[in-house]
Short mmCIF file of C-alpha atoms in Angstrom, two decimals:
data_model
loop_
_atom_site.label_atom_id
_atom_site.label_comp_id
_atom_site.label_asym_id
_atom_site.label_seq_id
_atom_site.Cartn_x
_atom_site.Cartn_y
_atom_site.Cartn_z
CA MET A 12 134.51 -31.12 -110.57
CA ILE A 13 133.67 -32.23 -114.05
CA GLY A 14 133.39 -29.64 -116.79
CA PHE A 15 131.67 -29.81 -120.16
CA SER A 16 132.80 -28.05 -123.31
CA LEU A 17 130.12 -27.16 -125.94
CA LEU A 18 131.35 -26.96 -129.50
CA ALA A 19 129.19 -25.41 -132.25
CA ALA A 20 129.77 -26.04 -135.97
CA PRO A 21 130.11 -22.93 -138.12
CA ALA A 22 126.85 -21.88 -139.88
CA PHE A 23 128.50 -22.18 -143.28
CA ALA A 24 129.51 -25.83 -142.83
CA GLN A 25 126.54 -27.03 -145.01
CA THR A 26 127.82 -26.54 -148.54
CA ALA A 27 124.71 -27.53 -150.56
CA PRO A 28 120.92 -27.15 -150.18
CA LEU A 29 118.98 -30.18 -148.96
CA ASN A 30 117.23 -30.49 -152.33
CA ALA A 31 120.32 -30.24 -154.49
CA PRO A 32 119.59 -31.14 -158.14
CA SER A 33 121.74 -34.28 -158.17
CA GLU A 34 120.11 -35.67 -155.01
CA GLN A 35 116.62 -34.65 -156.17
CA LYS A 36 117.02 -36.44 -159.48
CA SER A 37 118.29 -39.57 -157.80
CA GLU A 38 115.42 -39.70 -155.31
CA LEU A 39 112.59 -38.84 -157.75
CA SER A 40 113.75 -41.34 -160.36
CA SER A 41 112.89 -44.16 -157.96
CA LEU A 42 109.34 -42.90 -157.26
CA PRO A 43 106.33 -43.97 -159.38
CA THR A 44 105.02 -41.31 -161.74
CA PHE A 45 102.24 -40.97 -164.30
CA ALA A 46 104.12 -38.29 -166.24
CA ASP A 47 105.17 -40.53 -169.16
CA LEU A 48 101.64 -41.92 -169.49
CA VAL A 49 100.05 -38.47 -169.38
CA GLU A 50 102.48 -37.18 -171.99
CA LYS A 51 101.58 -40.10 -174.26
CA VAL A 52 97.75 -39.93 -174.08
CA SER A 53 96.98 -36.24 -173.52
CA PRO A 54 97.20 -35.16 -177.20
CA ALA A 55 94.18 -37.39 -177.96
CA VAL A 56 91.98 -35.70 -175.31
CA VAL A 57 90.03 -32.62 -176.42
CA SER A 58 87.80 -29.93 -174.99
CA ILE A 59 84.35 -29.52 -176.49
CA ARG A 60 82.38 -26.28 -176.71
CA VAL A 61 78.71 -26.44 -177.59
CA VAL A 62 76.53 -23.46 -178.51
CA GLU A 63 72.94 -24.01 -177.44
CA GLU A 64 70.03 -21.79 -178.43
CA GLU A 65 67.31 -21.26 -175.86
CA THR A 66 64.26 -19.07 -175.37
CA VAL A 67 64.66 -16.17 -172.98
CA ALA A 68 62.28 -16.59 -170.07
CA SER A 69 61.85 -12.96 -169.12
CA ALA A 70 59.18 -11.74 -166.76
CA ASP A 71 55.90 -10.57 -168.24
CA ILE A 72 55.90 -6.81 -168.72
CA PRO A 73 52.59 -5.09 -169.52
CA ASP A 74 52.24 -3.10 -172.73
CA LEU A 75 53.07 0.53 -172.06
CA PRO A 76 50.90 3.32 -173.47
CA PHE A 77 53.47 4.95 -175.72
CA PRO A 78 52.23 6.19 -179.07
CA PRO A 79 53.61 4.47 -182.18
CA GLY A 80 56.92 5.95 -183.19
CA SER A 81 57.67 7.23 -179.70
CA PRO A 82 61.41 7.14 -178.83
CA PHE A 83 60.51 5.03 -175.79
CA GLU A 84 58.64 2.41 -177.80
CA LYS A 85 61.69 0.58 -179.19
CA PHE A 86 63.50 0.66 -175.83
CA PHE A 87 60.65 -0.88 -173.87
CA LYS A 88 59.88 -3.46 -176.56
CA GLN A 89 63.30 -4.93 -175.87
CA LEU A 90 62.10 -5.69 -172.33
CA GLN A 91 59.02 -7.56 -173.51
CA PRO A 92 58.88 -11.40 -173.42
CA LYS A 93 58.58 -11.25 -177.23
CA GLY A 94 60.96 -9.56 -179.61
CA PRO A 95 60.10 -6.61 -181.85
CA ASP A 96 58.94 -9.07 -184.52
CA GLY A 97 56.52 -10.70 -182.09
CA LYS A 98 58.54 -13.94 -181.85
CA PRO A 99 60.04 -15.29 -178.60
CA LEU A 100 63.46 -13.87 -177.90
CA LYS A 101 66.40 -16.28 -178.32
CA ARG A 102 69.84 -16.25 -176.81
CA LYS A 103 72.88 -18.43 -177.15
CA ALA A 104 74.16 -20.40 -174.20
CA MET A 105 77.52 -22.15 -174.01
CA ALA A 106 78.08 -25.66 -172.69
CA GLN A 107 81.46 -27.29 -172.20
CA GLY A 108 82.65 -30.84 -171.93
CA SER A 109 85.42 -33.22 -172.88
CA GLY A 110 86.05 -35.93 -175.43
CA PHE A 111 88.77 -38.03 -177.04
CA PHE A 112 89.82 -39.14 -180.51
CA VAL A 113 89.24 -42.84 -181.20
CA SER A 114 90.55 -42.83 -184.77
CA ALA A 115 93.12 -40.97 -186.84
CA ASP A 116 90.44 -39.71 -189.24
CA GLY A 117 88.74 -37.47 -186.68
CA TYR A 118 86.08 -39.42 -184.77
CA VAL A 119 85.61 -38.12 -181.20
CA VAL A 120 83.71 -39.81 -178.36
CA THR A 121 81.87 -37.71 -175.76
CA ASN A 122 78.67 -37.77 -173.68
CA ASN A 123 75.21 -37.42 -175.18
CA HIS A 124 74.29 -34.80 -172.58
CA VAL A 125 77.21 -32.63 -173.71
CA VAL A 126 76.07 -32.31 -177.35
CA GLN A 127 72.38 -33.22 -177.43
CA ASN A 128 71.14 -29.59 -177.57
CA GLY A 129 74.03 -28.29 -179.63
CA LYS A 130 73.54 -25.95 -182.58
CA GLU A 131 77.29 -25.61 -183.04
CA ILE A 132 79.98 -28.02 -181.81
CA THR A 133 83.65 -27.02 -181.58
CA VAL A 134 86.53 -29.34 -180.70
CA VAL A 135 89.55 -27.66 -179.09
CA LEU A 136 92.88 -29.50 -179.25
CA THR A 137 95.55 -29.36 -176.56
CA ASP A 138 97.50 -26.75 -178.56
CA GLY A 139 94.44 -24.49 -178.76
CA THR A 140 93.48 -25.36 -182.35
CA GLU A 141 89.71 -25.13 -182.86
CA MET A 142 87.86 -27.44 -185.25
CA LYS A 143 84.16 -27.48 -186.15
CA ALA A 144 82.51 -30.84 -185.53
CA THR A 145 79.36 -32.56 -186.79
CA LEU A 146 77.19 -35.01 -184.88
CA VAL A 147 77.47 -38.58 -186.17
CA GLY A 148 75.07 -40.19 -183.71
CA ARG A 149 74.09 -40.34 -180.07
CA ASP A 150 72.55 -42.80 -177.64
CA GLN A 151 70.52 -41.41 -174.78
CA LYS A 152 70.22 -44.72 -172.93
CA THR A 153 73.99 -44.95 -172.32
CA ASP A 154 74.69 -41.19 -172.53
CA LEU A 155 77.23 -41.61 -175.34
CA ALA A 156 77.71 -39.62 -178.53
CA LEU A 157 80.06 -39.68 -181.51
CA ILE A 158 81.12 -36.53 -183.36
CA LYS A 159 83.57 -35.96 -186.22
CA VAL A 160 85.93 -33.24 -187.38
CA LYS A 161 87.42 -32.82 -190.85
CA VAL A 162 91.15 -33.49 -190.72
CA THR A 163 94.02 -32.77 -193.09
CA LYS A 164 96.45 -35.02 -191.25
CA PRO A 165 96.17 -38.07 -188.96
CA MET A 166 95.05 -37.16 -185.44
CA PRO A 167 96.52 -38.71 -182.28
CA TYR A 168 94.00 -41.18 -180.87
CA VAL A 169 93.58 -43.71 -178.08
CA ALA A 170 92.04 -47.18 -178.00
CA PHE A 171 89.48 -48.81 -175.72
CA GLY A 172 90.76 -51.35 -173.22
CA ASP A 173 88.99 -54.26 -171.52
CA SER A 174 87.01 -52.87 -168.59
CA ASP A 175 86.00 -56.38 -167.49
CA ARG A 176 89.59 -56.99 -166.37
CA LEU A 177 89.56 -53.91 -164.16
CA ARG A 178 89.57 -54.61 -160.42
CA VAL A 179 88.47 -52.52 -157.48
CA GLY A 180 91.64 -50.85 -156.22
CA ASP A 181 93.32 -50.50 -159.63
CA TRP A 182 94.87 -47.12 -160.46
CA VAL A 183 93.09 -44.88 -162.98
CA LEU A 184 93.64 -41.45 -164.53
CA ALA A 185 90.86 -39.07 -165.54
CA VAL A 186 91.68 -36.51 -168.21
CA GLY A 187 89.38 -33.70 -169.30
CA ASN A 188 88.30 -30.07 -169.26
CA PRO A 189 86.91 -29.32 -165.77
CA PHE A 190 85.25 -25.91 -165.39
CA GLY A 191 86.63 -24.96 -168.82
CA LEU A 192 90.20 -24.89 -167.54
CA GLY A 193 91.52 -27.06 -170.36
CA GLY A 194 93.52 -30.28 -170.16
CA THR A 195 93.57 -31.47 -166.56
CA VAL A 196 94.72 -34.82 -165.17
CA THR A 197 93.63 -36.41 -161.89
CA SER A 198 94.44 -39.81 -160.47
CA GLY A 199 92.69 -42.25 -158.17
CA ILE A 200 91.49 -45.81 -157.95
CA VAL A 201 88.47 -47.83 -158.97
CA SER A 202 86.22 -47.58 -155.91
CA ALA A 203 83.47 -49.95 -157.07
CA ARG A 204 82.02 -51.70 -160.11
CA GLY A 205 78.50 -52.25 -161.40
CA ARG A 206 77.03 -49.11 -159.90
CA GLU A 207 73.41 -48.27 -160.71
CA ILE A 208 72.67 -44.54 -160.36
CA GLY A 209 69.31 -44.26 -162.12
CA ALA A 210 70.80 -42.71 -165.26
CA GLY A 211 69.27 -45.26 -167.64
CA PRO A 212 68.05 -48.83 -168.11
CA TYR A 213 71.56 -50.17 -168.73
CA ASP A 214 73.39 -48.63 -165.76
CA ASP A 215 76.66 -50.45 -165.06
CA PHE A 216 79.03 -47.69 -164.00
CA LEU A 217 82.57 -47.80 -162.71
CA GLN A 218 82.88 -45.70 -159.56
CA ILE A 219 86.21 -43.88 -159.33
CA ASP A 220 87.72 -41.46 -156.84
CA ALA A 221 89.89 -39.60 -159.36
CA SER A 222 88.51 -36.06 -159.22
CA ILE A 223 86.07 -35.27 -162.01
CA ASN A 224 84.01 -32.08 -162.14
CA ARG A 225 81.70 -30.18 -164.43
CA GLY A 226 83.35 -30.11 -167.83
CA ASN A 227 84.95 -33.54 -167.37
CA SER A 228 81.86 -35.15 -168.93
CA GLY A 229 82.81 -37.19 -171.99
CA GLY A 230 86.49 -37.37 -171.11
CA PRO A 231 88.38 -40.66 -170.84
CA THR A 232 89.43 -42.69 -167.83
CA PHE A 233 92.72 -44.50 -168.45
CA ASP A 234 94.30 -47.50 -166.79
CA ILE A 235 98.02 -47.41 -166.00
CA HIS A 236 98.80 -48.85 -169.46
CA GLY A 237 97.10 -45.96 -171.28
CA ASN A 238 93.99 -47.89 -172.33
CA VAL A 239 90.62 -46.13 -172.15
CA ILE A 240 88.64 -48.17 -169.64
CA GLY A 241 85.81 -45.69 -169.08
CA VAL A 242 84.05 -42.52 -170.24
CA ASN A 243 83.50 -40.01 -167.44
CA THR A 244 79.82 -39.15 -167.26
CA ALA A 245 78.52 -38.26 -163.79
CA ILE A 246 79.46 -37.30 -160.26
CA TYR A 247 77.78 -37.53 -156.90
CA SER A 248 78.11 -34.13 -155.29
CA PRO A 249 76.03 -32.24 -152.72
CA THR A 250 78.20 -29.17 -153.39
CA GLY A 251 78.48 -29.14 -157.19
CA GLY A 252 82.18 -30.03 -157.09
CA SER A 253 84.10 -33.25 -156.71
CA VAL A 254 83.77 -35.08 -153.40
CA GLY A 255 85.65 -38.14 -154.63
CA ILE A 256 82.69 -40.05 -156.08
CA GLY A 257 82.60 -40.13 -159.88
CA PHE A 258 81.12 -42.52 -162.41
CA ALA A 259 82.42 -43.71 -165.77
CA ILE A 260 80.76 -45.79 -168.49
CA PRO A 261 82.80 -49.02 -168.82
CA SER A 262 84.80 -49.22 -172.04
CA ASN A 263 83.29 -52.56 -173.04
CA ILE A 264 79.86 -50.91 -173.17
CA ALA A 265 81.19 -47.74 -174.80
CA ALA A 266 83.10 -49.60 -177.52
CA ARG A 267 79.99 -51.48 -178.67
CA VAL A 268 77.84 -48.35 -178.68
CA VAL A 269 80.46 -46.26 -180.51
CA ALA A 270 80.88 -48.94 -183.18
CA GLN A 271 77.13 -48.86 -183.91
CA LEU A 272 77.01 -45.07 -183.90
CA LYS A 273 79.88 -44.96 -186.38
CA GLU A 274 78.25 -47.51 -188.71
CA HIS A 275 74.55 -46.62 -188.42
CA GLY A 276 74.31 -43.29 -186.58
CA LYS A 277 72.15 -44.97 -183.94
CA VAL A 278 72.11 -47.99 -181.64
CA THR A 279 69.97 -51.05 -182.36
CA ARG A 280 69.27 -53.28 -179.36
CA GLY A 281 67.92 -56.76 -179.02
CA TRP A 282 64.37 -57.25 -177.70
CA LEU A 283 62.77 -60.24 -176.05
CA GLY A 284 59.50 -58.61 -175.02
CA VAL A 285 59.17 -59.29 -171.31
CA SER A 286 58.60 -57.18 -168.23
CA ILE A 287 60.91 -58.50 -165.52
CA GLN A 288 61.46 -57.96 -161.83
CA PRO A 289 64.11 -58.96 -159.26
CA VAL A 290 64.00 -62.28 -157.47
CA ASP A 291 64.32 -61.71 -153.74
CA THR A 292 64.64 -64.31 -151.00
CA ASP A 293 60.89 -64.67 -150.53
CA LEU A 294 60.24 -65.06 -154.26
CA ALA A 295 63.05 -67.59 -154.57
CA ALA A 296 61.55 -69.67 -151.76
CA SER A 297 58.06 -69.55 -153.27
CA LEU A 298 59.47 -70.64 -156.64
CA SER A 299 61.59 -73.44 -155.13
CA LEU A 300 64.81 -71.78 -156.31
CA ASP A 301 67.90 -72.59 -154.28
CA LYS A 302 68.84 -68.87 -154.09
CA PRO A 303 67.78 -65.48 -155.51
CA LYS A 304 69.06 -65.22 -159.09
CA GLY A 305 67.99 -64.27 -162.57
CA ALA A 306 64.90 -62.24 -163.38
CA LEU A 307 61.25 -63.11 -162.86
CA VAL A 308 58.99 -62.60 -165.87
CA ALA A 309 56.01 -60.52 -164.73
CA GLU A 310 54.44 -59.94 -168.14
CA VAL A 311 54.93 -61.00 -171.75
CA THR A 312 54.20 -58.54 -174.56
CA ALA A 313 51.69 -59.76 -177.13
CA GLY A 314 53.34 -60.74 -180.40
CA SER A 315 56.84 -60.51 -178.92
CA PRO A 316 59.68 -62.99 -179.40
CA ALA A 317 59.10 -64.17 -175.84
CA GLU A 318 55.43 -65.00 -176.48
CA LYS A 319 56.27 -66.80 -179.71
CA ALA A 320 58.95 -68.82 -177.90
CA GLY A 321 56.53 -69.86 -175.16
CA ILE A 322 57.92 -67.82 -172.26
CA GLN A 323 55.23 -67.25 -169.62
CA PRO A 324 54.66 -64.97 -166.61
CA GLY A 325 56.17 -66.71 -163.61
CA ASP A 326 59.19 -68.04 -165.50
CA VAL A 327 62.60 -67.08 -164.13
CA ILE A 328 65.25 -66.30 -166.74
CA THR A 329 68.43 -67.86 -165.32
CA ARG A 330 70.80 -68.07 -168.34
CA VAL A 331 71.11 -66.46 -171.77
CA ASN A 332 73.28 -68.20 -174.37
CA GLY A 333 74.97 -70.19 -171.63
CA LYS A 334 75.77 -67.18 -169.45
CA ASP A 335 74.43 -67.15 -165.89
CA MET A 336 72.13 -64.23 -165.16
CA ALA A 337 72.72 -62.75 -161.72
CA ASP A 338 69.88 -60.24 -161.65
CA VAL A 339 67.48 -58.05 -163.63
CA ARG A 340 70.21 -55.70 -164.88
CA ASP A 341 72.24 -58.65 -166.12
CA VAL A 342 69.28 -59.92 -168.16
CA SER A 343 68.43 -56.45 -169.54
CA ARG A 344 71.99 -55.70 -170.65
CA THR A 345 72.63 -59.18 -172.07
CA VAL A 346 69.43 -59.24 -174.15
CA ALA A 347 70.04 -55.67 -175.36
CA ASP A 348 73.48 -56.70 -176.62
CA LEU A 349 72.08 -59.59 -178.68
CA ARG A 350 71.96 -59.01 -182.41
CA PRO A 351 68.41 -58.74 -183.78
CA GLY A 352 67.57 -61.58 -186.13
CA THR A 353 69.61 -64.16 -184.24
CA ASN A 354 68.34 -67.00 -182.07
CA ALA A 355 69.14 -67.01 -178.37
CA ALA A 356 69.08 -69.89 -175.91
CA ILE A 357 67.03 -68.76 -172.92
CA ASP A 358 67.19 -71.01 -169.85
CA ILE A 359 64.20 -70.61 -167.55
CA TRP A 360 62.97 -72.02 -164.26
CA ARG A 361 59.30 -73.08 -164.35
CA ASP A 362 57.28 -75.17 -161.92
CA GLY A 363 60.40 -76.24 -160.06
CA LYS A 364 62.23 -77.44 -163.18
CA ALA A 365 64.86 -76.00 -165.51
CA ARG A 366 63.97 -75.66 -169.19
CA SER A 367 65.69 -74.28 -172.27
CA ILE A 368 63.84 -72.24 -174.92
CA LYS A 369 65.01 -70.83 -178.25
CA ALA A 370 63.86 -67.27 -178.95
CA ALA A 371 64.32 -65.23 -182.14
CA ILE A 372 65.59 -61.84 -180.96
CA ALA A 373 63.89 -58.80 -182.54
CA ILE A 374 64.78 -55.11 -182.76
CA PHE A 375 63.85 -53.11 -179.69
CA PRO A 376 60.76 -51.12 -180.76
CA ASP A 377 60.52 -47.36 -180.31
CA LYS A 378 57.22 -47.80 -178.50
CA ILE A 379 55.79 -50.83 -176.77
CA GLU A 380 52.04 -51.14 -176.34
CA MET A 381 51.21 -52.99 -173.14
CA ALA A 382 47.82 -54.54 -172.48
CA SER A 383 45.41 -52.37 -170.49
CA ALA A 384 44.19 -53.49 -167.12
CA GLY A 385 40.65 -52.67 -168.18
CA ASP A 386 37.86 -50.99 -166.28
CA LYS A 387 37.99 -51.62 -162.56
CA SER A 388 34.29 -51.75 -161.79
CA ALA A 389 33.02 -51.73 -158.26
CA PRO A 390 33.71 -55.13 -156.70
CA SER A 391 31.16 -57.18 -154.89
CA GLY A 392 31.01 -60.27 -152.78
CA GLU A 393 33.79 -59.31 -150.36
CA THR A 394 35.85 -62.20 -149.08
CA ALA A 395 38.57 -61.94 -146.43
CA THR A 396 41.88 -63.80 -146.56
CA GLN A 397 43.22 -62.89 -143.17
CA SER A 398 46.38 -64.93 -143.53
CA LEU A 399 47.56 -62.52 -146.27
CA GLY A 400 46.22 -59.31 -144.74
CA LEU A 401 43.95 -58.75 -147.75
CA ALA A 402 40.23 -58.26 -148.27
CA LEU A 403 39.19 -59.43 -151.73
CA GLY A 404 36.21 -58.89 -153.97
CA GLN A 405 34.90 -59.86 -157.38
CA SER A 406 34.98 -57.46 -160.36
CA ALA A 407 34.61 -57.67 -164.11
CA ASP A 408 38.39 -58.05 -164.31
CA GLY A 409 38.62 -60.86 -161.79
CA VAL A 410 39.73 -60.85 -158.16
CA VAL A 411 40.31 -57.32 -156.93
CA VAL A 412 42.03 -56.21 -153.70
CA GLN A 413 39.46 -54.17 -151.77
CA SER A 414 41.57 -53.30 -148.75
CA VAL A 415 45.00 -54.02 -147.27
CA ASP A 416 45.86 -54.37 -143.60
CA PRO A 417 48.27 -51.43 -143.04
CA ASN A 418 50.30 -53.54 -140.61
CA SER A 419 50.65 -56.50 -142.96
CA GLU A 420 53.49 -57.73 -145.13
CA ALA A 421 51.23 -57.10 -148.14
CA ALA A 422 51.21 -53.37 -147.32
CA GLU A 423 55.00 -53.36 -146.85
CA LYS A 424 55.41 -54.86 -150.32
CA GLY A 425 53.24 -52.27 -152.00
CA ILE A 426 49.98 -54.14 -152.62
CA GLN A 427 47.19 -51.57 -152.90
CA PRO A 428 43.40 -51.51 -153.17
CA GLY A 429 42.44 -51.88 -156.83
CA ASP A 430 45.20 -54.34 -157.67
CA ILE A 431 43.97 -57.40 -159.56
CA ILE A 432 45.18 -60.85 -158.48
CA VAL A 433 45.82 -62.79 -161.70
CA LYS A 434 47.52 -65.94 -160.41
CA VAL A 435 48.22 -67.68 -157.12
CA SER A 436 51.15 -70.11 -157.07
CA GLY A 437 51.19 -70.08 -160.87
CA LYS A 438 47.49 -70.92 -161.27
CA ASP A 439 44.87 -68.59 -162.74
CA VAL A 440 42.27 -67.31 -160.30
CA LYS A 441 38.82 -66.03 -161.23
CA THR A 442 37.14 -65.63 -157.84
CA PRO A 443 38.20 -64.84 -154.26
CA ALA A 444 37.49 -68.47 -153.45
CA ASP A 445 40.19 -69.47 -155.93
CA VAL A 446 42.68 -67.30 -154.02
CA VAL A 447 41.68 -68.87 -150.71
CA GLU A 448 42.09 -72.33 -152.25
CA GLY A 449 45.52 -71.37 -153.62
CA VAL A 450 46.67 -70.34 -150.14
CA ARG A 451 45.25 -73.55 -148.67
CA GLN A 452 47.14 -75.64 -151.22
CA ALA A 453 50.38 -73.78 -150.46
CA LYS A 454 49.89 -74.50 -146.75
CA LYS A 455 49.15 -78.13 -147.52
CA ALA A 456 52.41 -78.35 -149.48
CA ASP A 457 54.15 -76.94 -146.39
CA LYS A 458 55.33 -73.81 -148.23
CA SER A 459 56.37 -70.82 -146.17
CA SER A 460 55.06 -68.31 -148.71
CA VAL A 461 52.60 -67.99 -151.55
CA LEU A 462 53.32 -66.30 -154.88
CA LEU A 463 50.80 -63.80 -156.25
CA LEU A 464 50.80 -62.30 -159.74
CA LEU A 465 49.27 -58.82 -159.49
CA ARG A 466 48.14 -56.44 -162.21
CA SER A 467 48.11 -52.72 -161.51
CA GLN A 468 47.11 -50.36 -164.32
CA ASP A 469 49.20 -51.56 -167.29
CA GLN A 470 51.88 -53.49 -165.41
CA GLN A 471 52.16 -56.89 -163.78
CA ARG A 472 54.45 -58.01 -160.98
CA PHE A 473 54.94 -60.94 -158.64
CA VAL A 474 54.81 -60.65 -154.86
CA ALA A 475 55.62 -63.43 -152.41
CA LEU A 476 53.70 -63.23 -149.13
CA THR A 477 54.52 -65.24 -146.03
CA ILE A 478 51.75 -67.61 -145.01
CA LYS A 479 50.78 -67.14 -141.39
CA LYS A 480 50.43 -70.44 -139.62
CA ALA A 481 47.10 -71.03 -137.89
#
């Protein structure tokens, strides 16, 4: 018979806790940490408090029949939509955001939407010191603003890095004042680049998954070297809090805007004077382009640099100053960044050939007057072009779309009754017969689609429609 002997170690045999200080220090020293970086950059990040004045929208309360001087009169007047002096009641509301010093002499970058309605702006440092700030300038199109505080000593500040070198997957840190809690640091990665979220005409956001929330607006996004590579400005959130999708203005855009705000108090952008639209696969095929690229000129503003340079509707802008243009946003941002008064080399695609045009860039005007589409009088002489799914007629303005087959490609691409057909395959049309002839010529040239230039109200656009084979 075999016997077993069980031996148990005394409970006090373990002489040190598992996380003894010496072991803990040894293990943690080998792990990556952002602590040194945070310690270095945090003093330059500030909280911003903004006092906004707004009208009280109280419910209408009828006048009450108290005699003048009654003790109830003053009490109930306070409940009226208007104050005792008959003027609308005002109250002060508080908004909060974030920002960061970009110079030792007190310049602070933040978001336009943080300070745009501000009557009083206060910058709060990491040690709790409060400093009154004045607005230097703001730019609504990029949602950036520059404010300044009076300083008696050099302030800690951070510098912009090169956001173009940032890659999807790179580590980033977001620092700011979420929910008014004060200096808070979150980490994550760059989730995507070049995001368009409908915030403005020059959208080109970095998407990050470092948590940013209300109050983080205007705060910096750092790379692992401590360079500011973005300005936190928006989140996607069905709940109001962070769900891991945040957006930052790239530093290369922010740096240019901030420099202009500091020098001029506003941003001056270059202007070419064209209305442009994307080039899709169908449009590319109808224009004999090898692939969709650049931006298709739908309309040229009268008296603009584009008109003076000879740019025409139907041209595709493919390069600006030697730089390839991928899409409409690329063209818009590149032209906006050009300095007014300089000449730009604009490469276009016209009639199946590449051309280069010199255009004198102007200052983007505050208001652009576009040509009116004119009076759309009742059309007559209806003519059907069944291959396009359109019924056409003649009006004082030219060839008008009378009806659209709801099951046609034309309907899918947004052509509507009342639209005026200006050109077919780059040629002016005056009558429905001209449109029919344009389609016939496209078929004869063995093209799979025909390009129409349409005018609707005060805008023009191109639409490529597939030609149905007989």
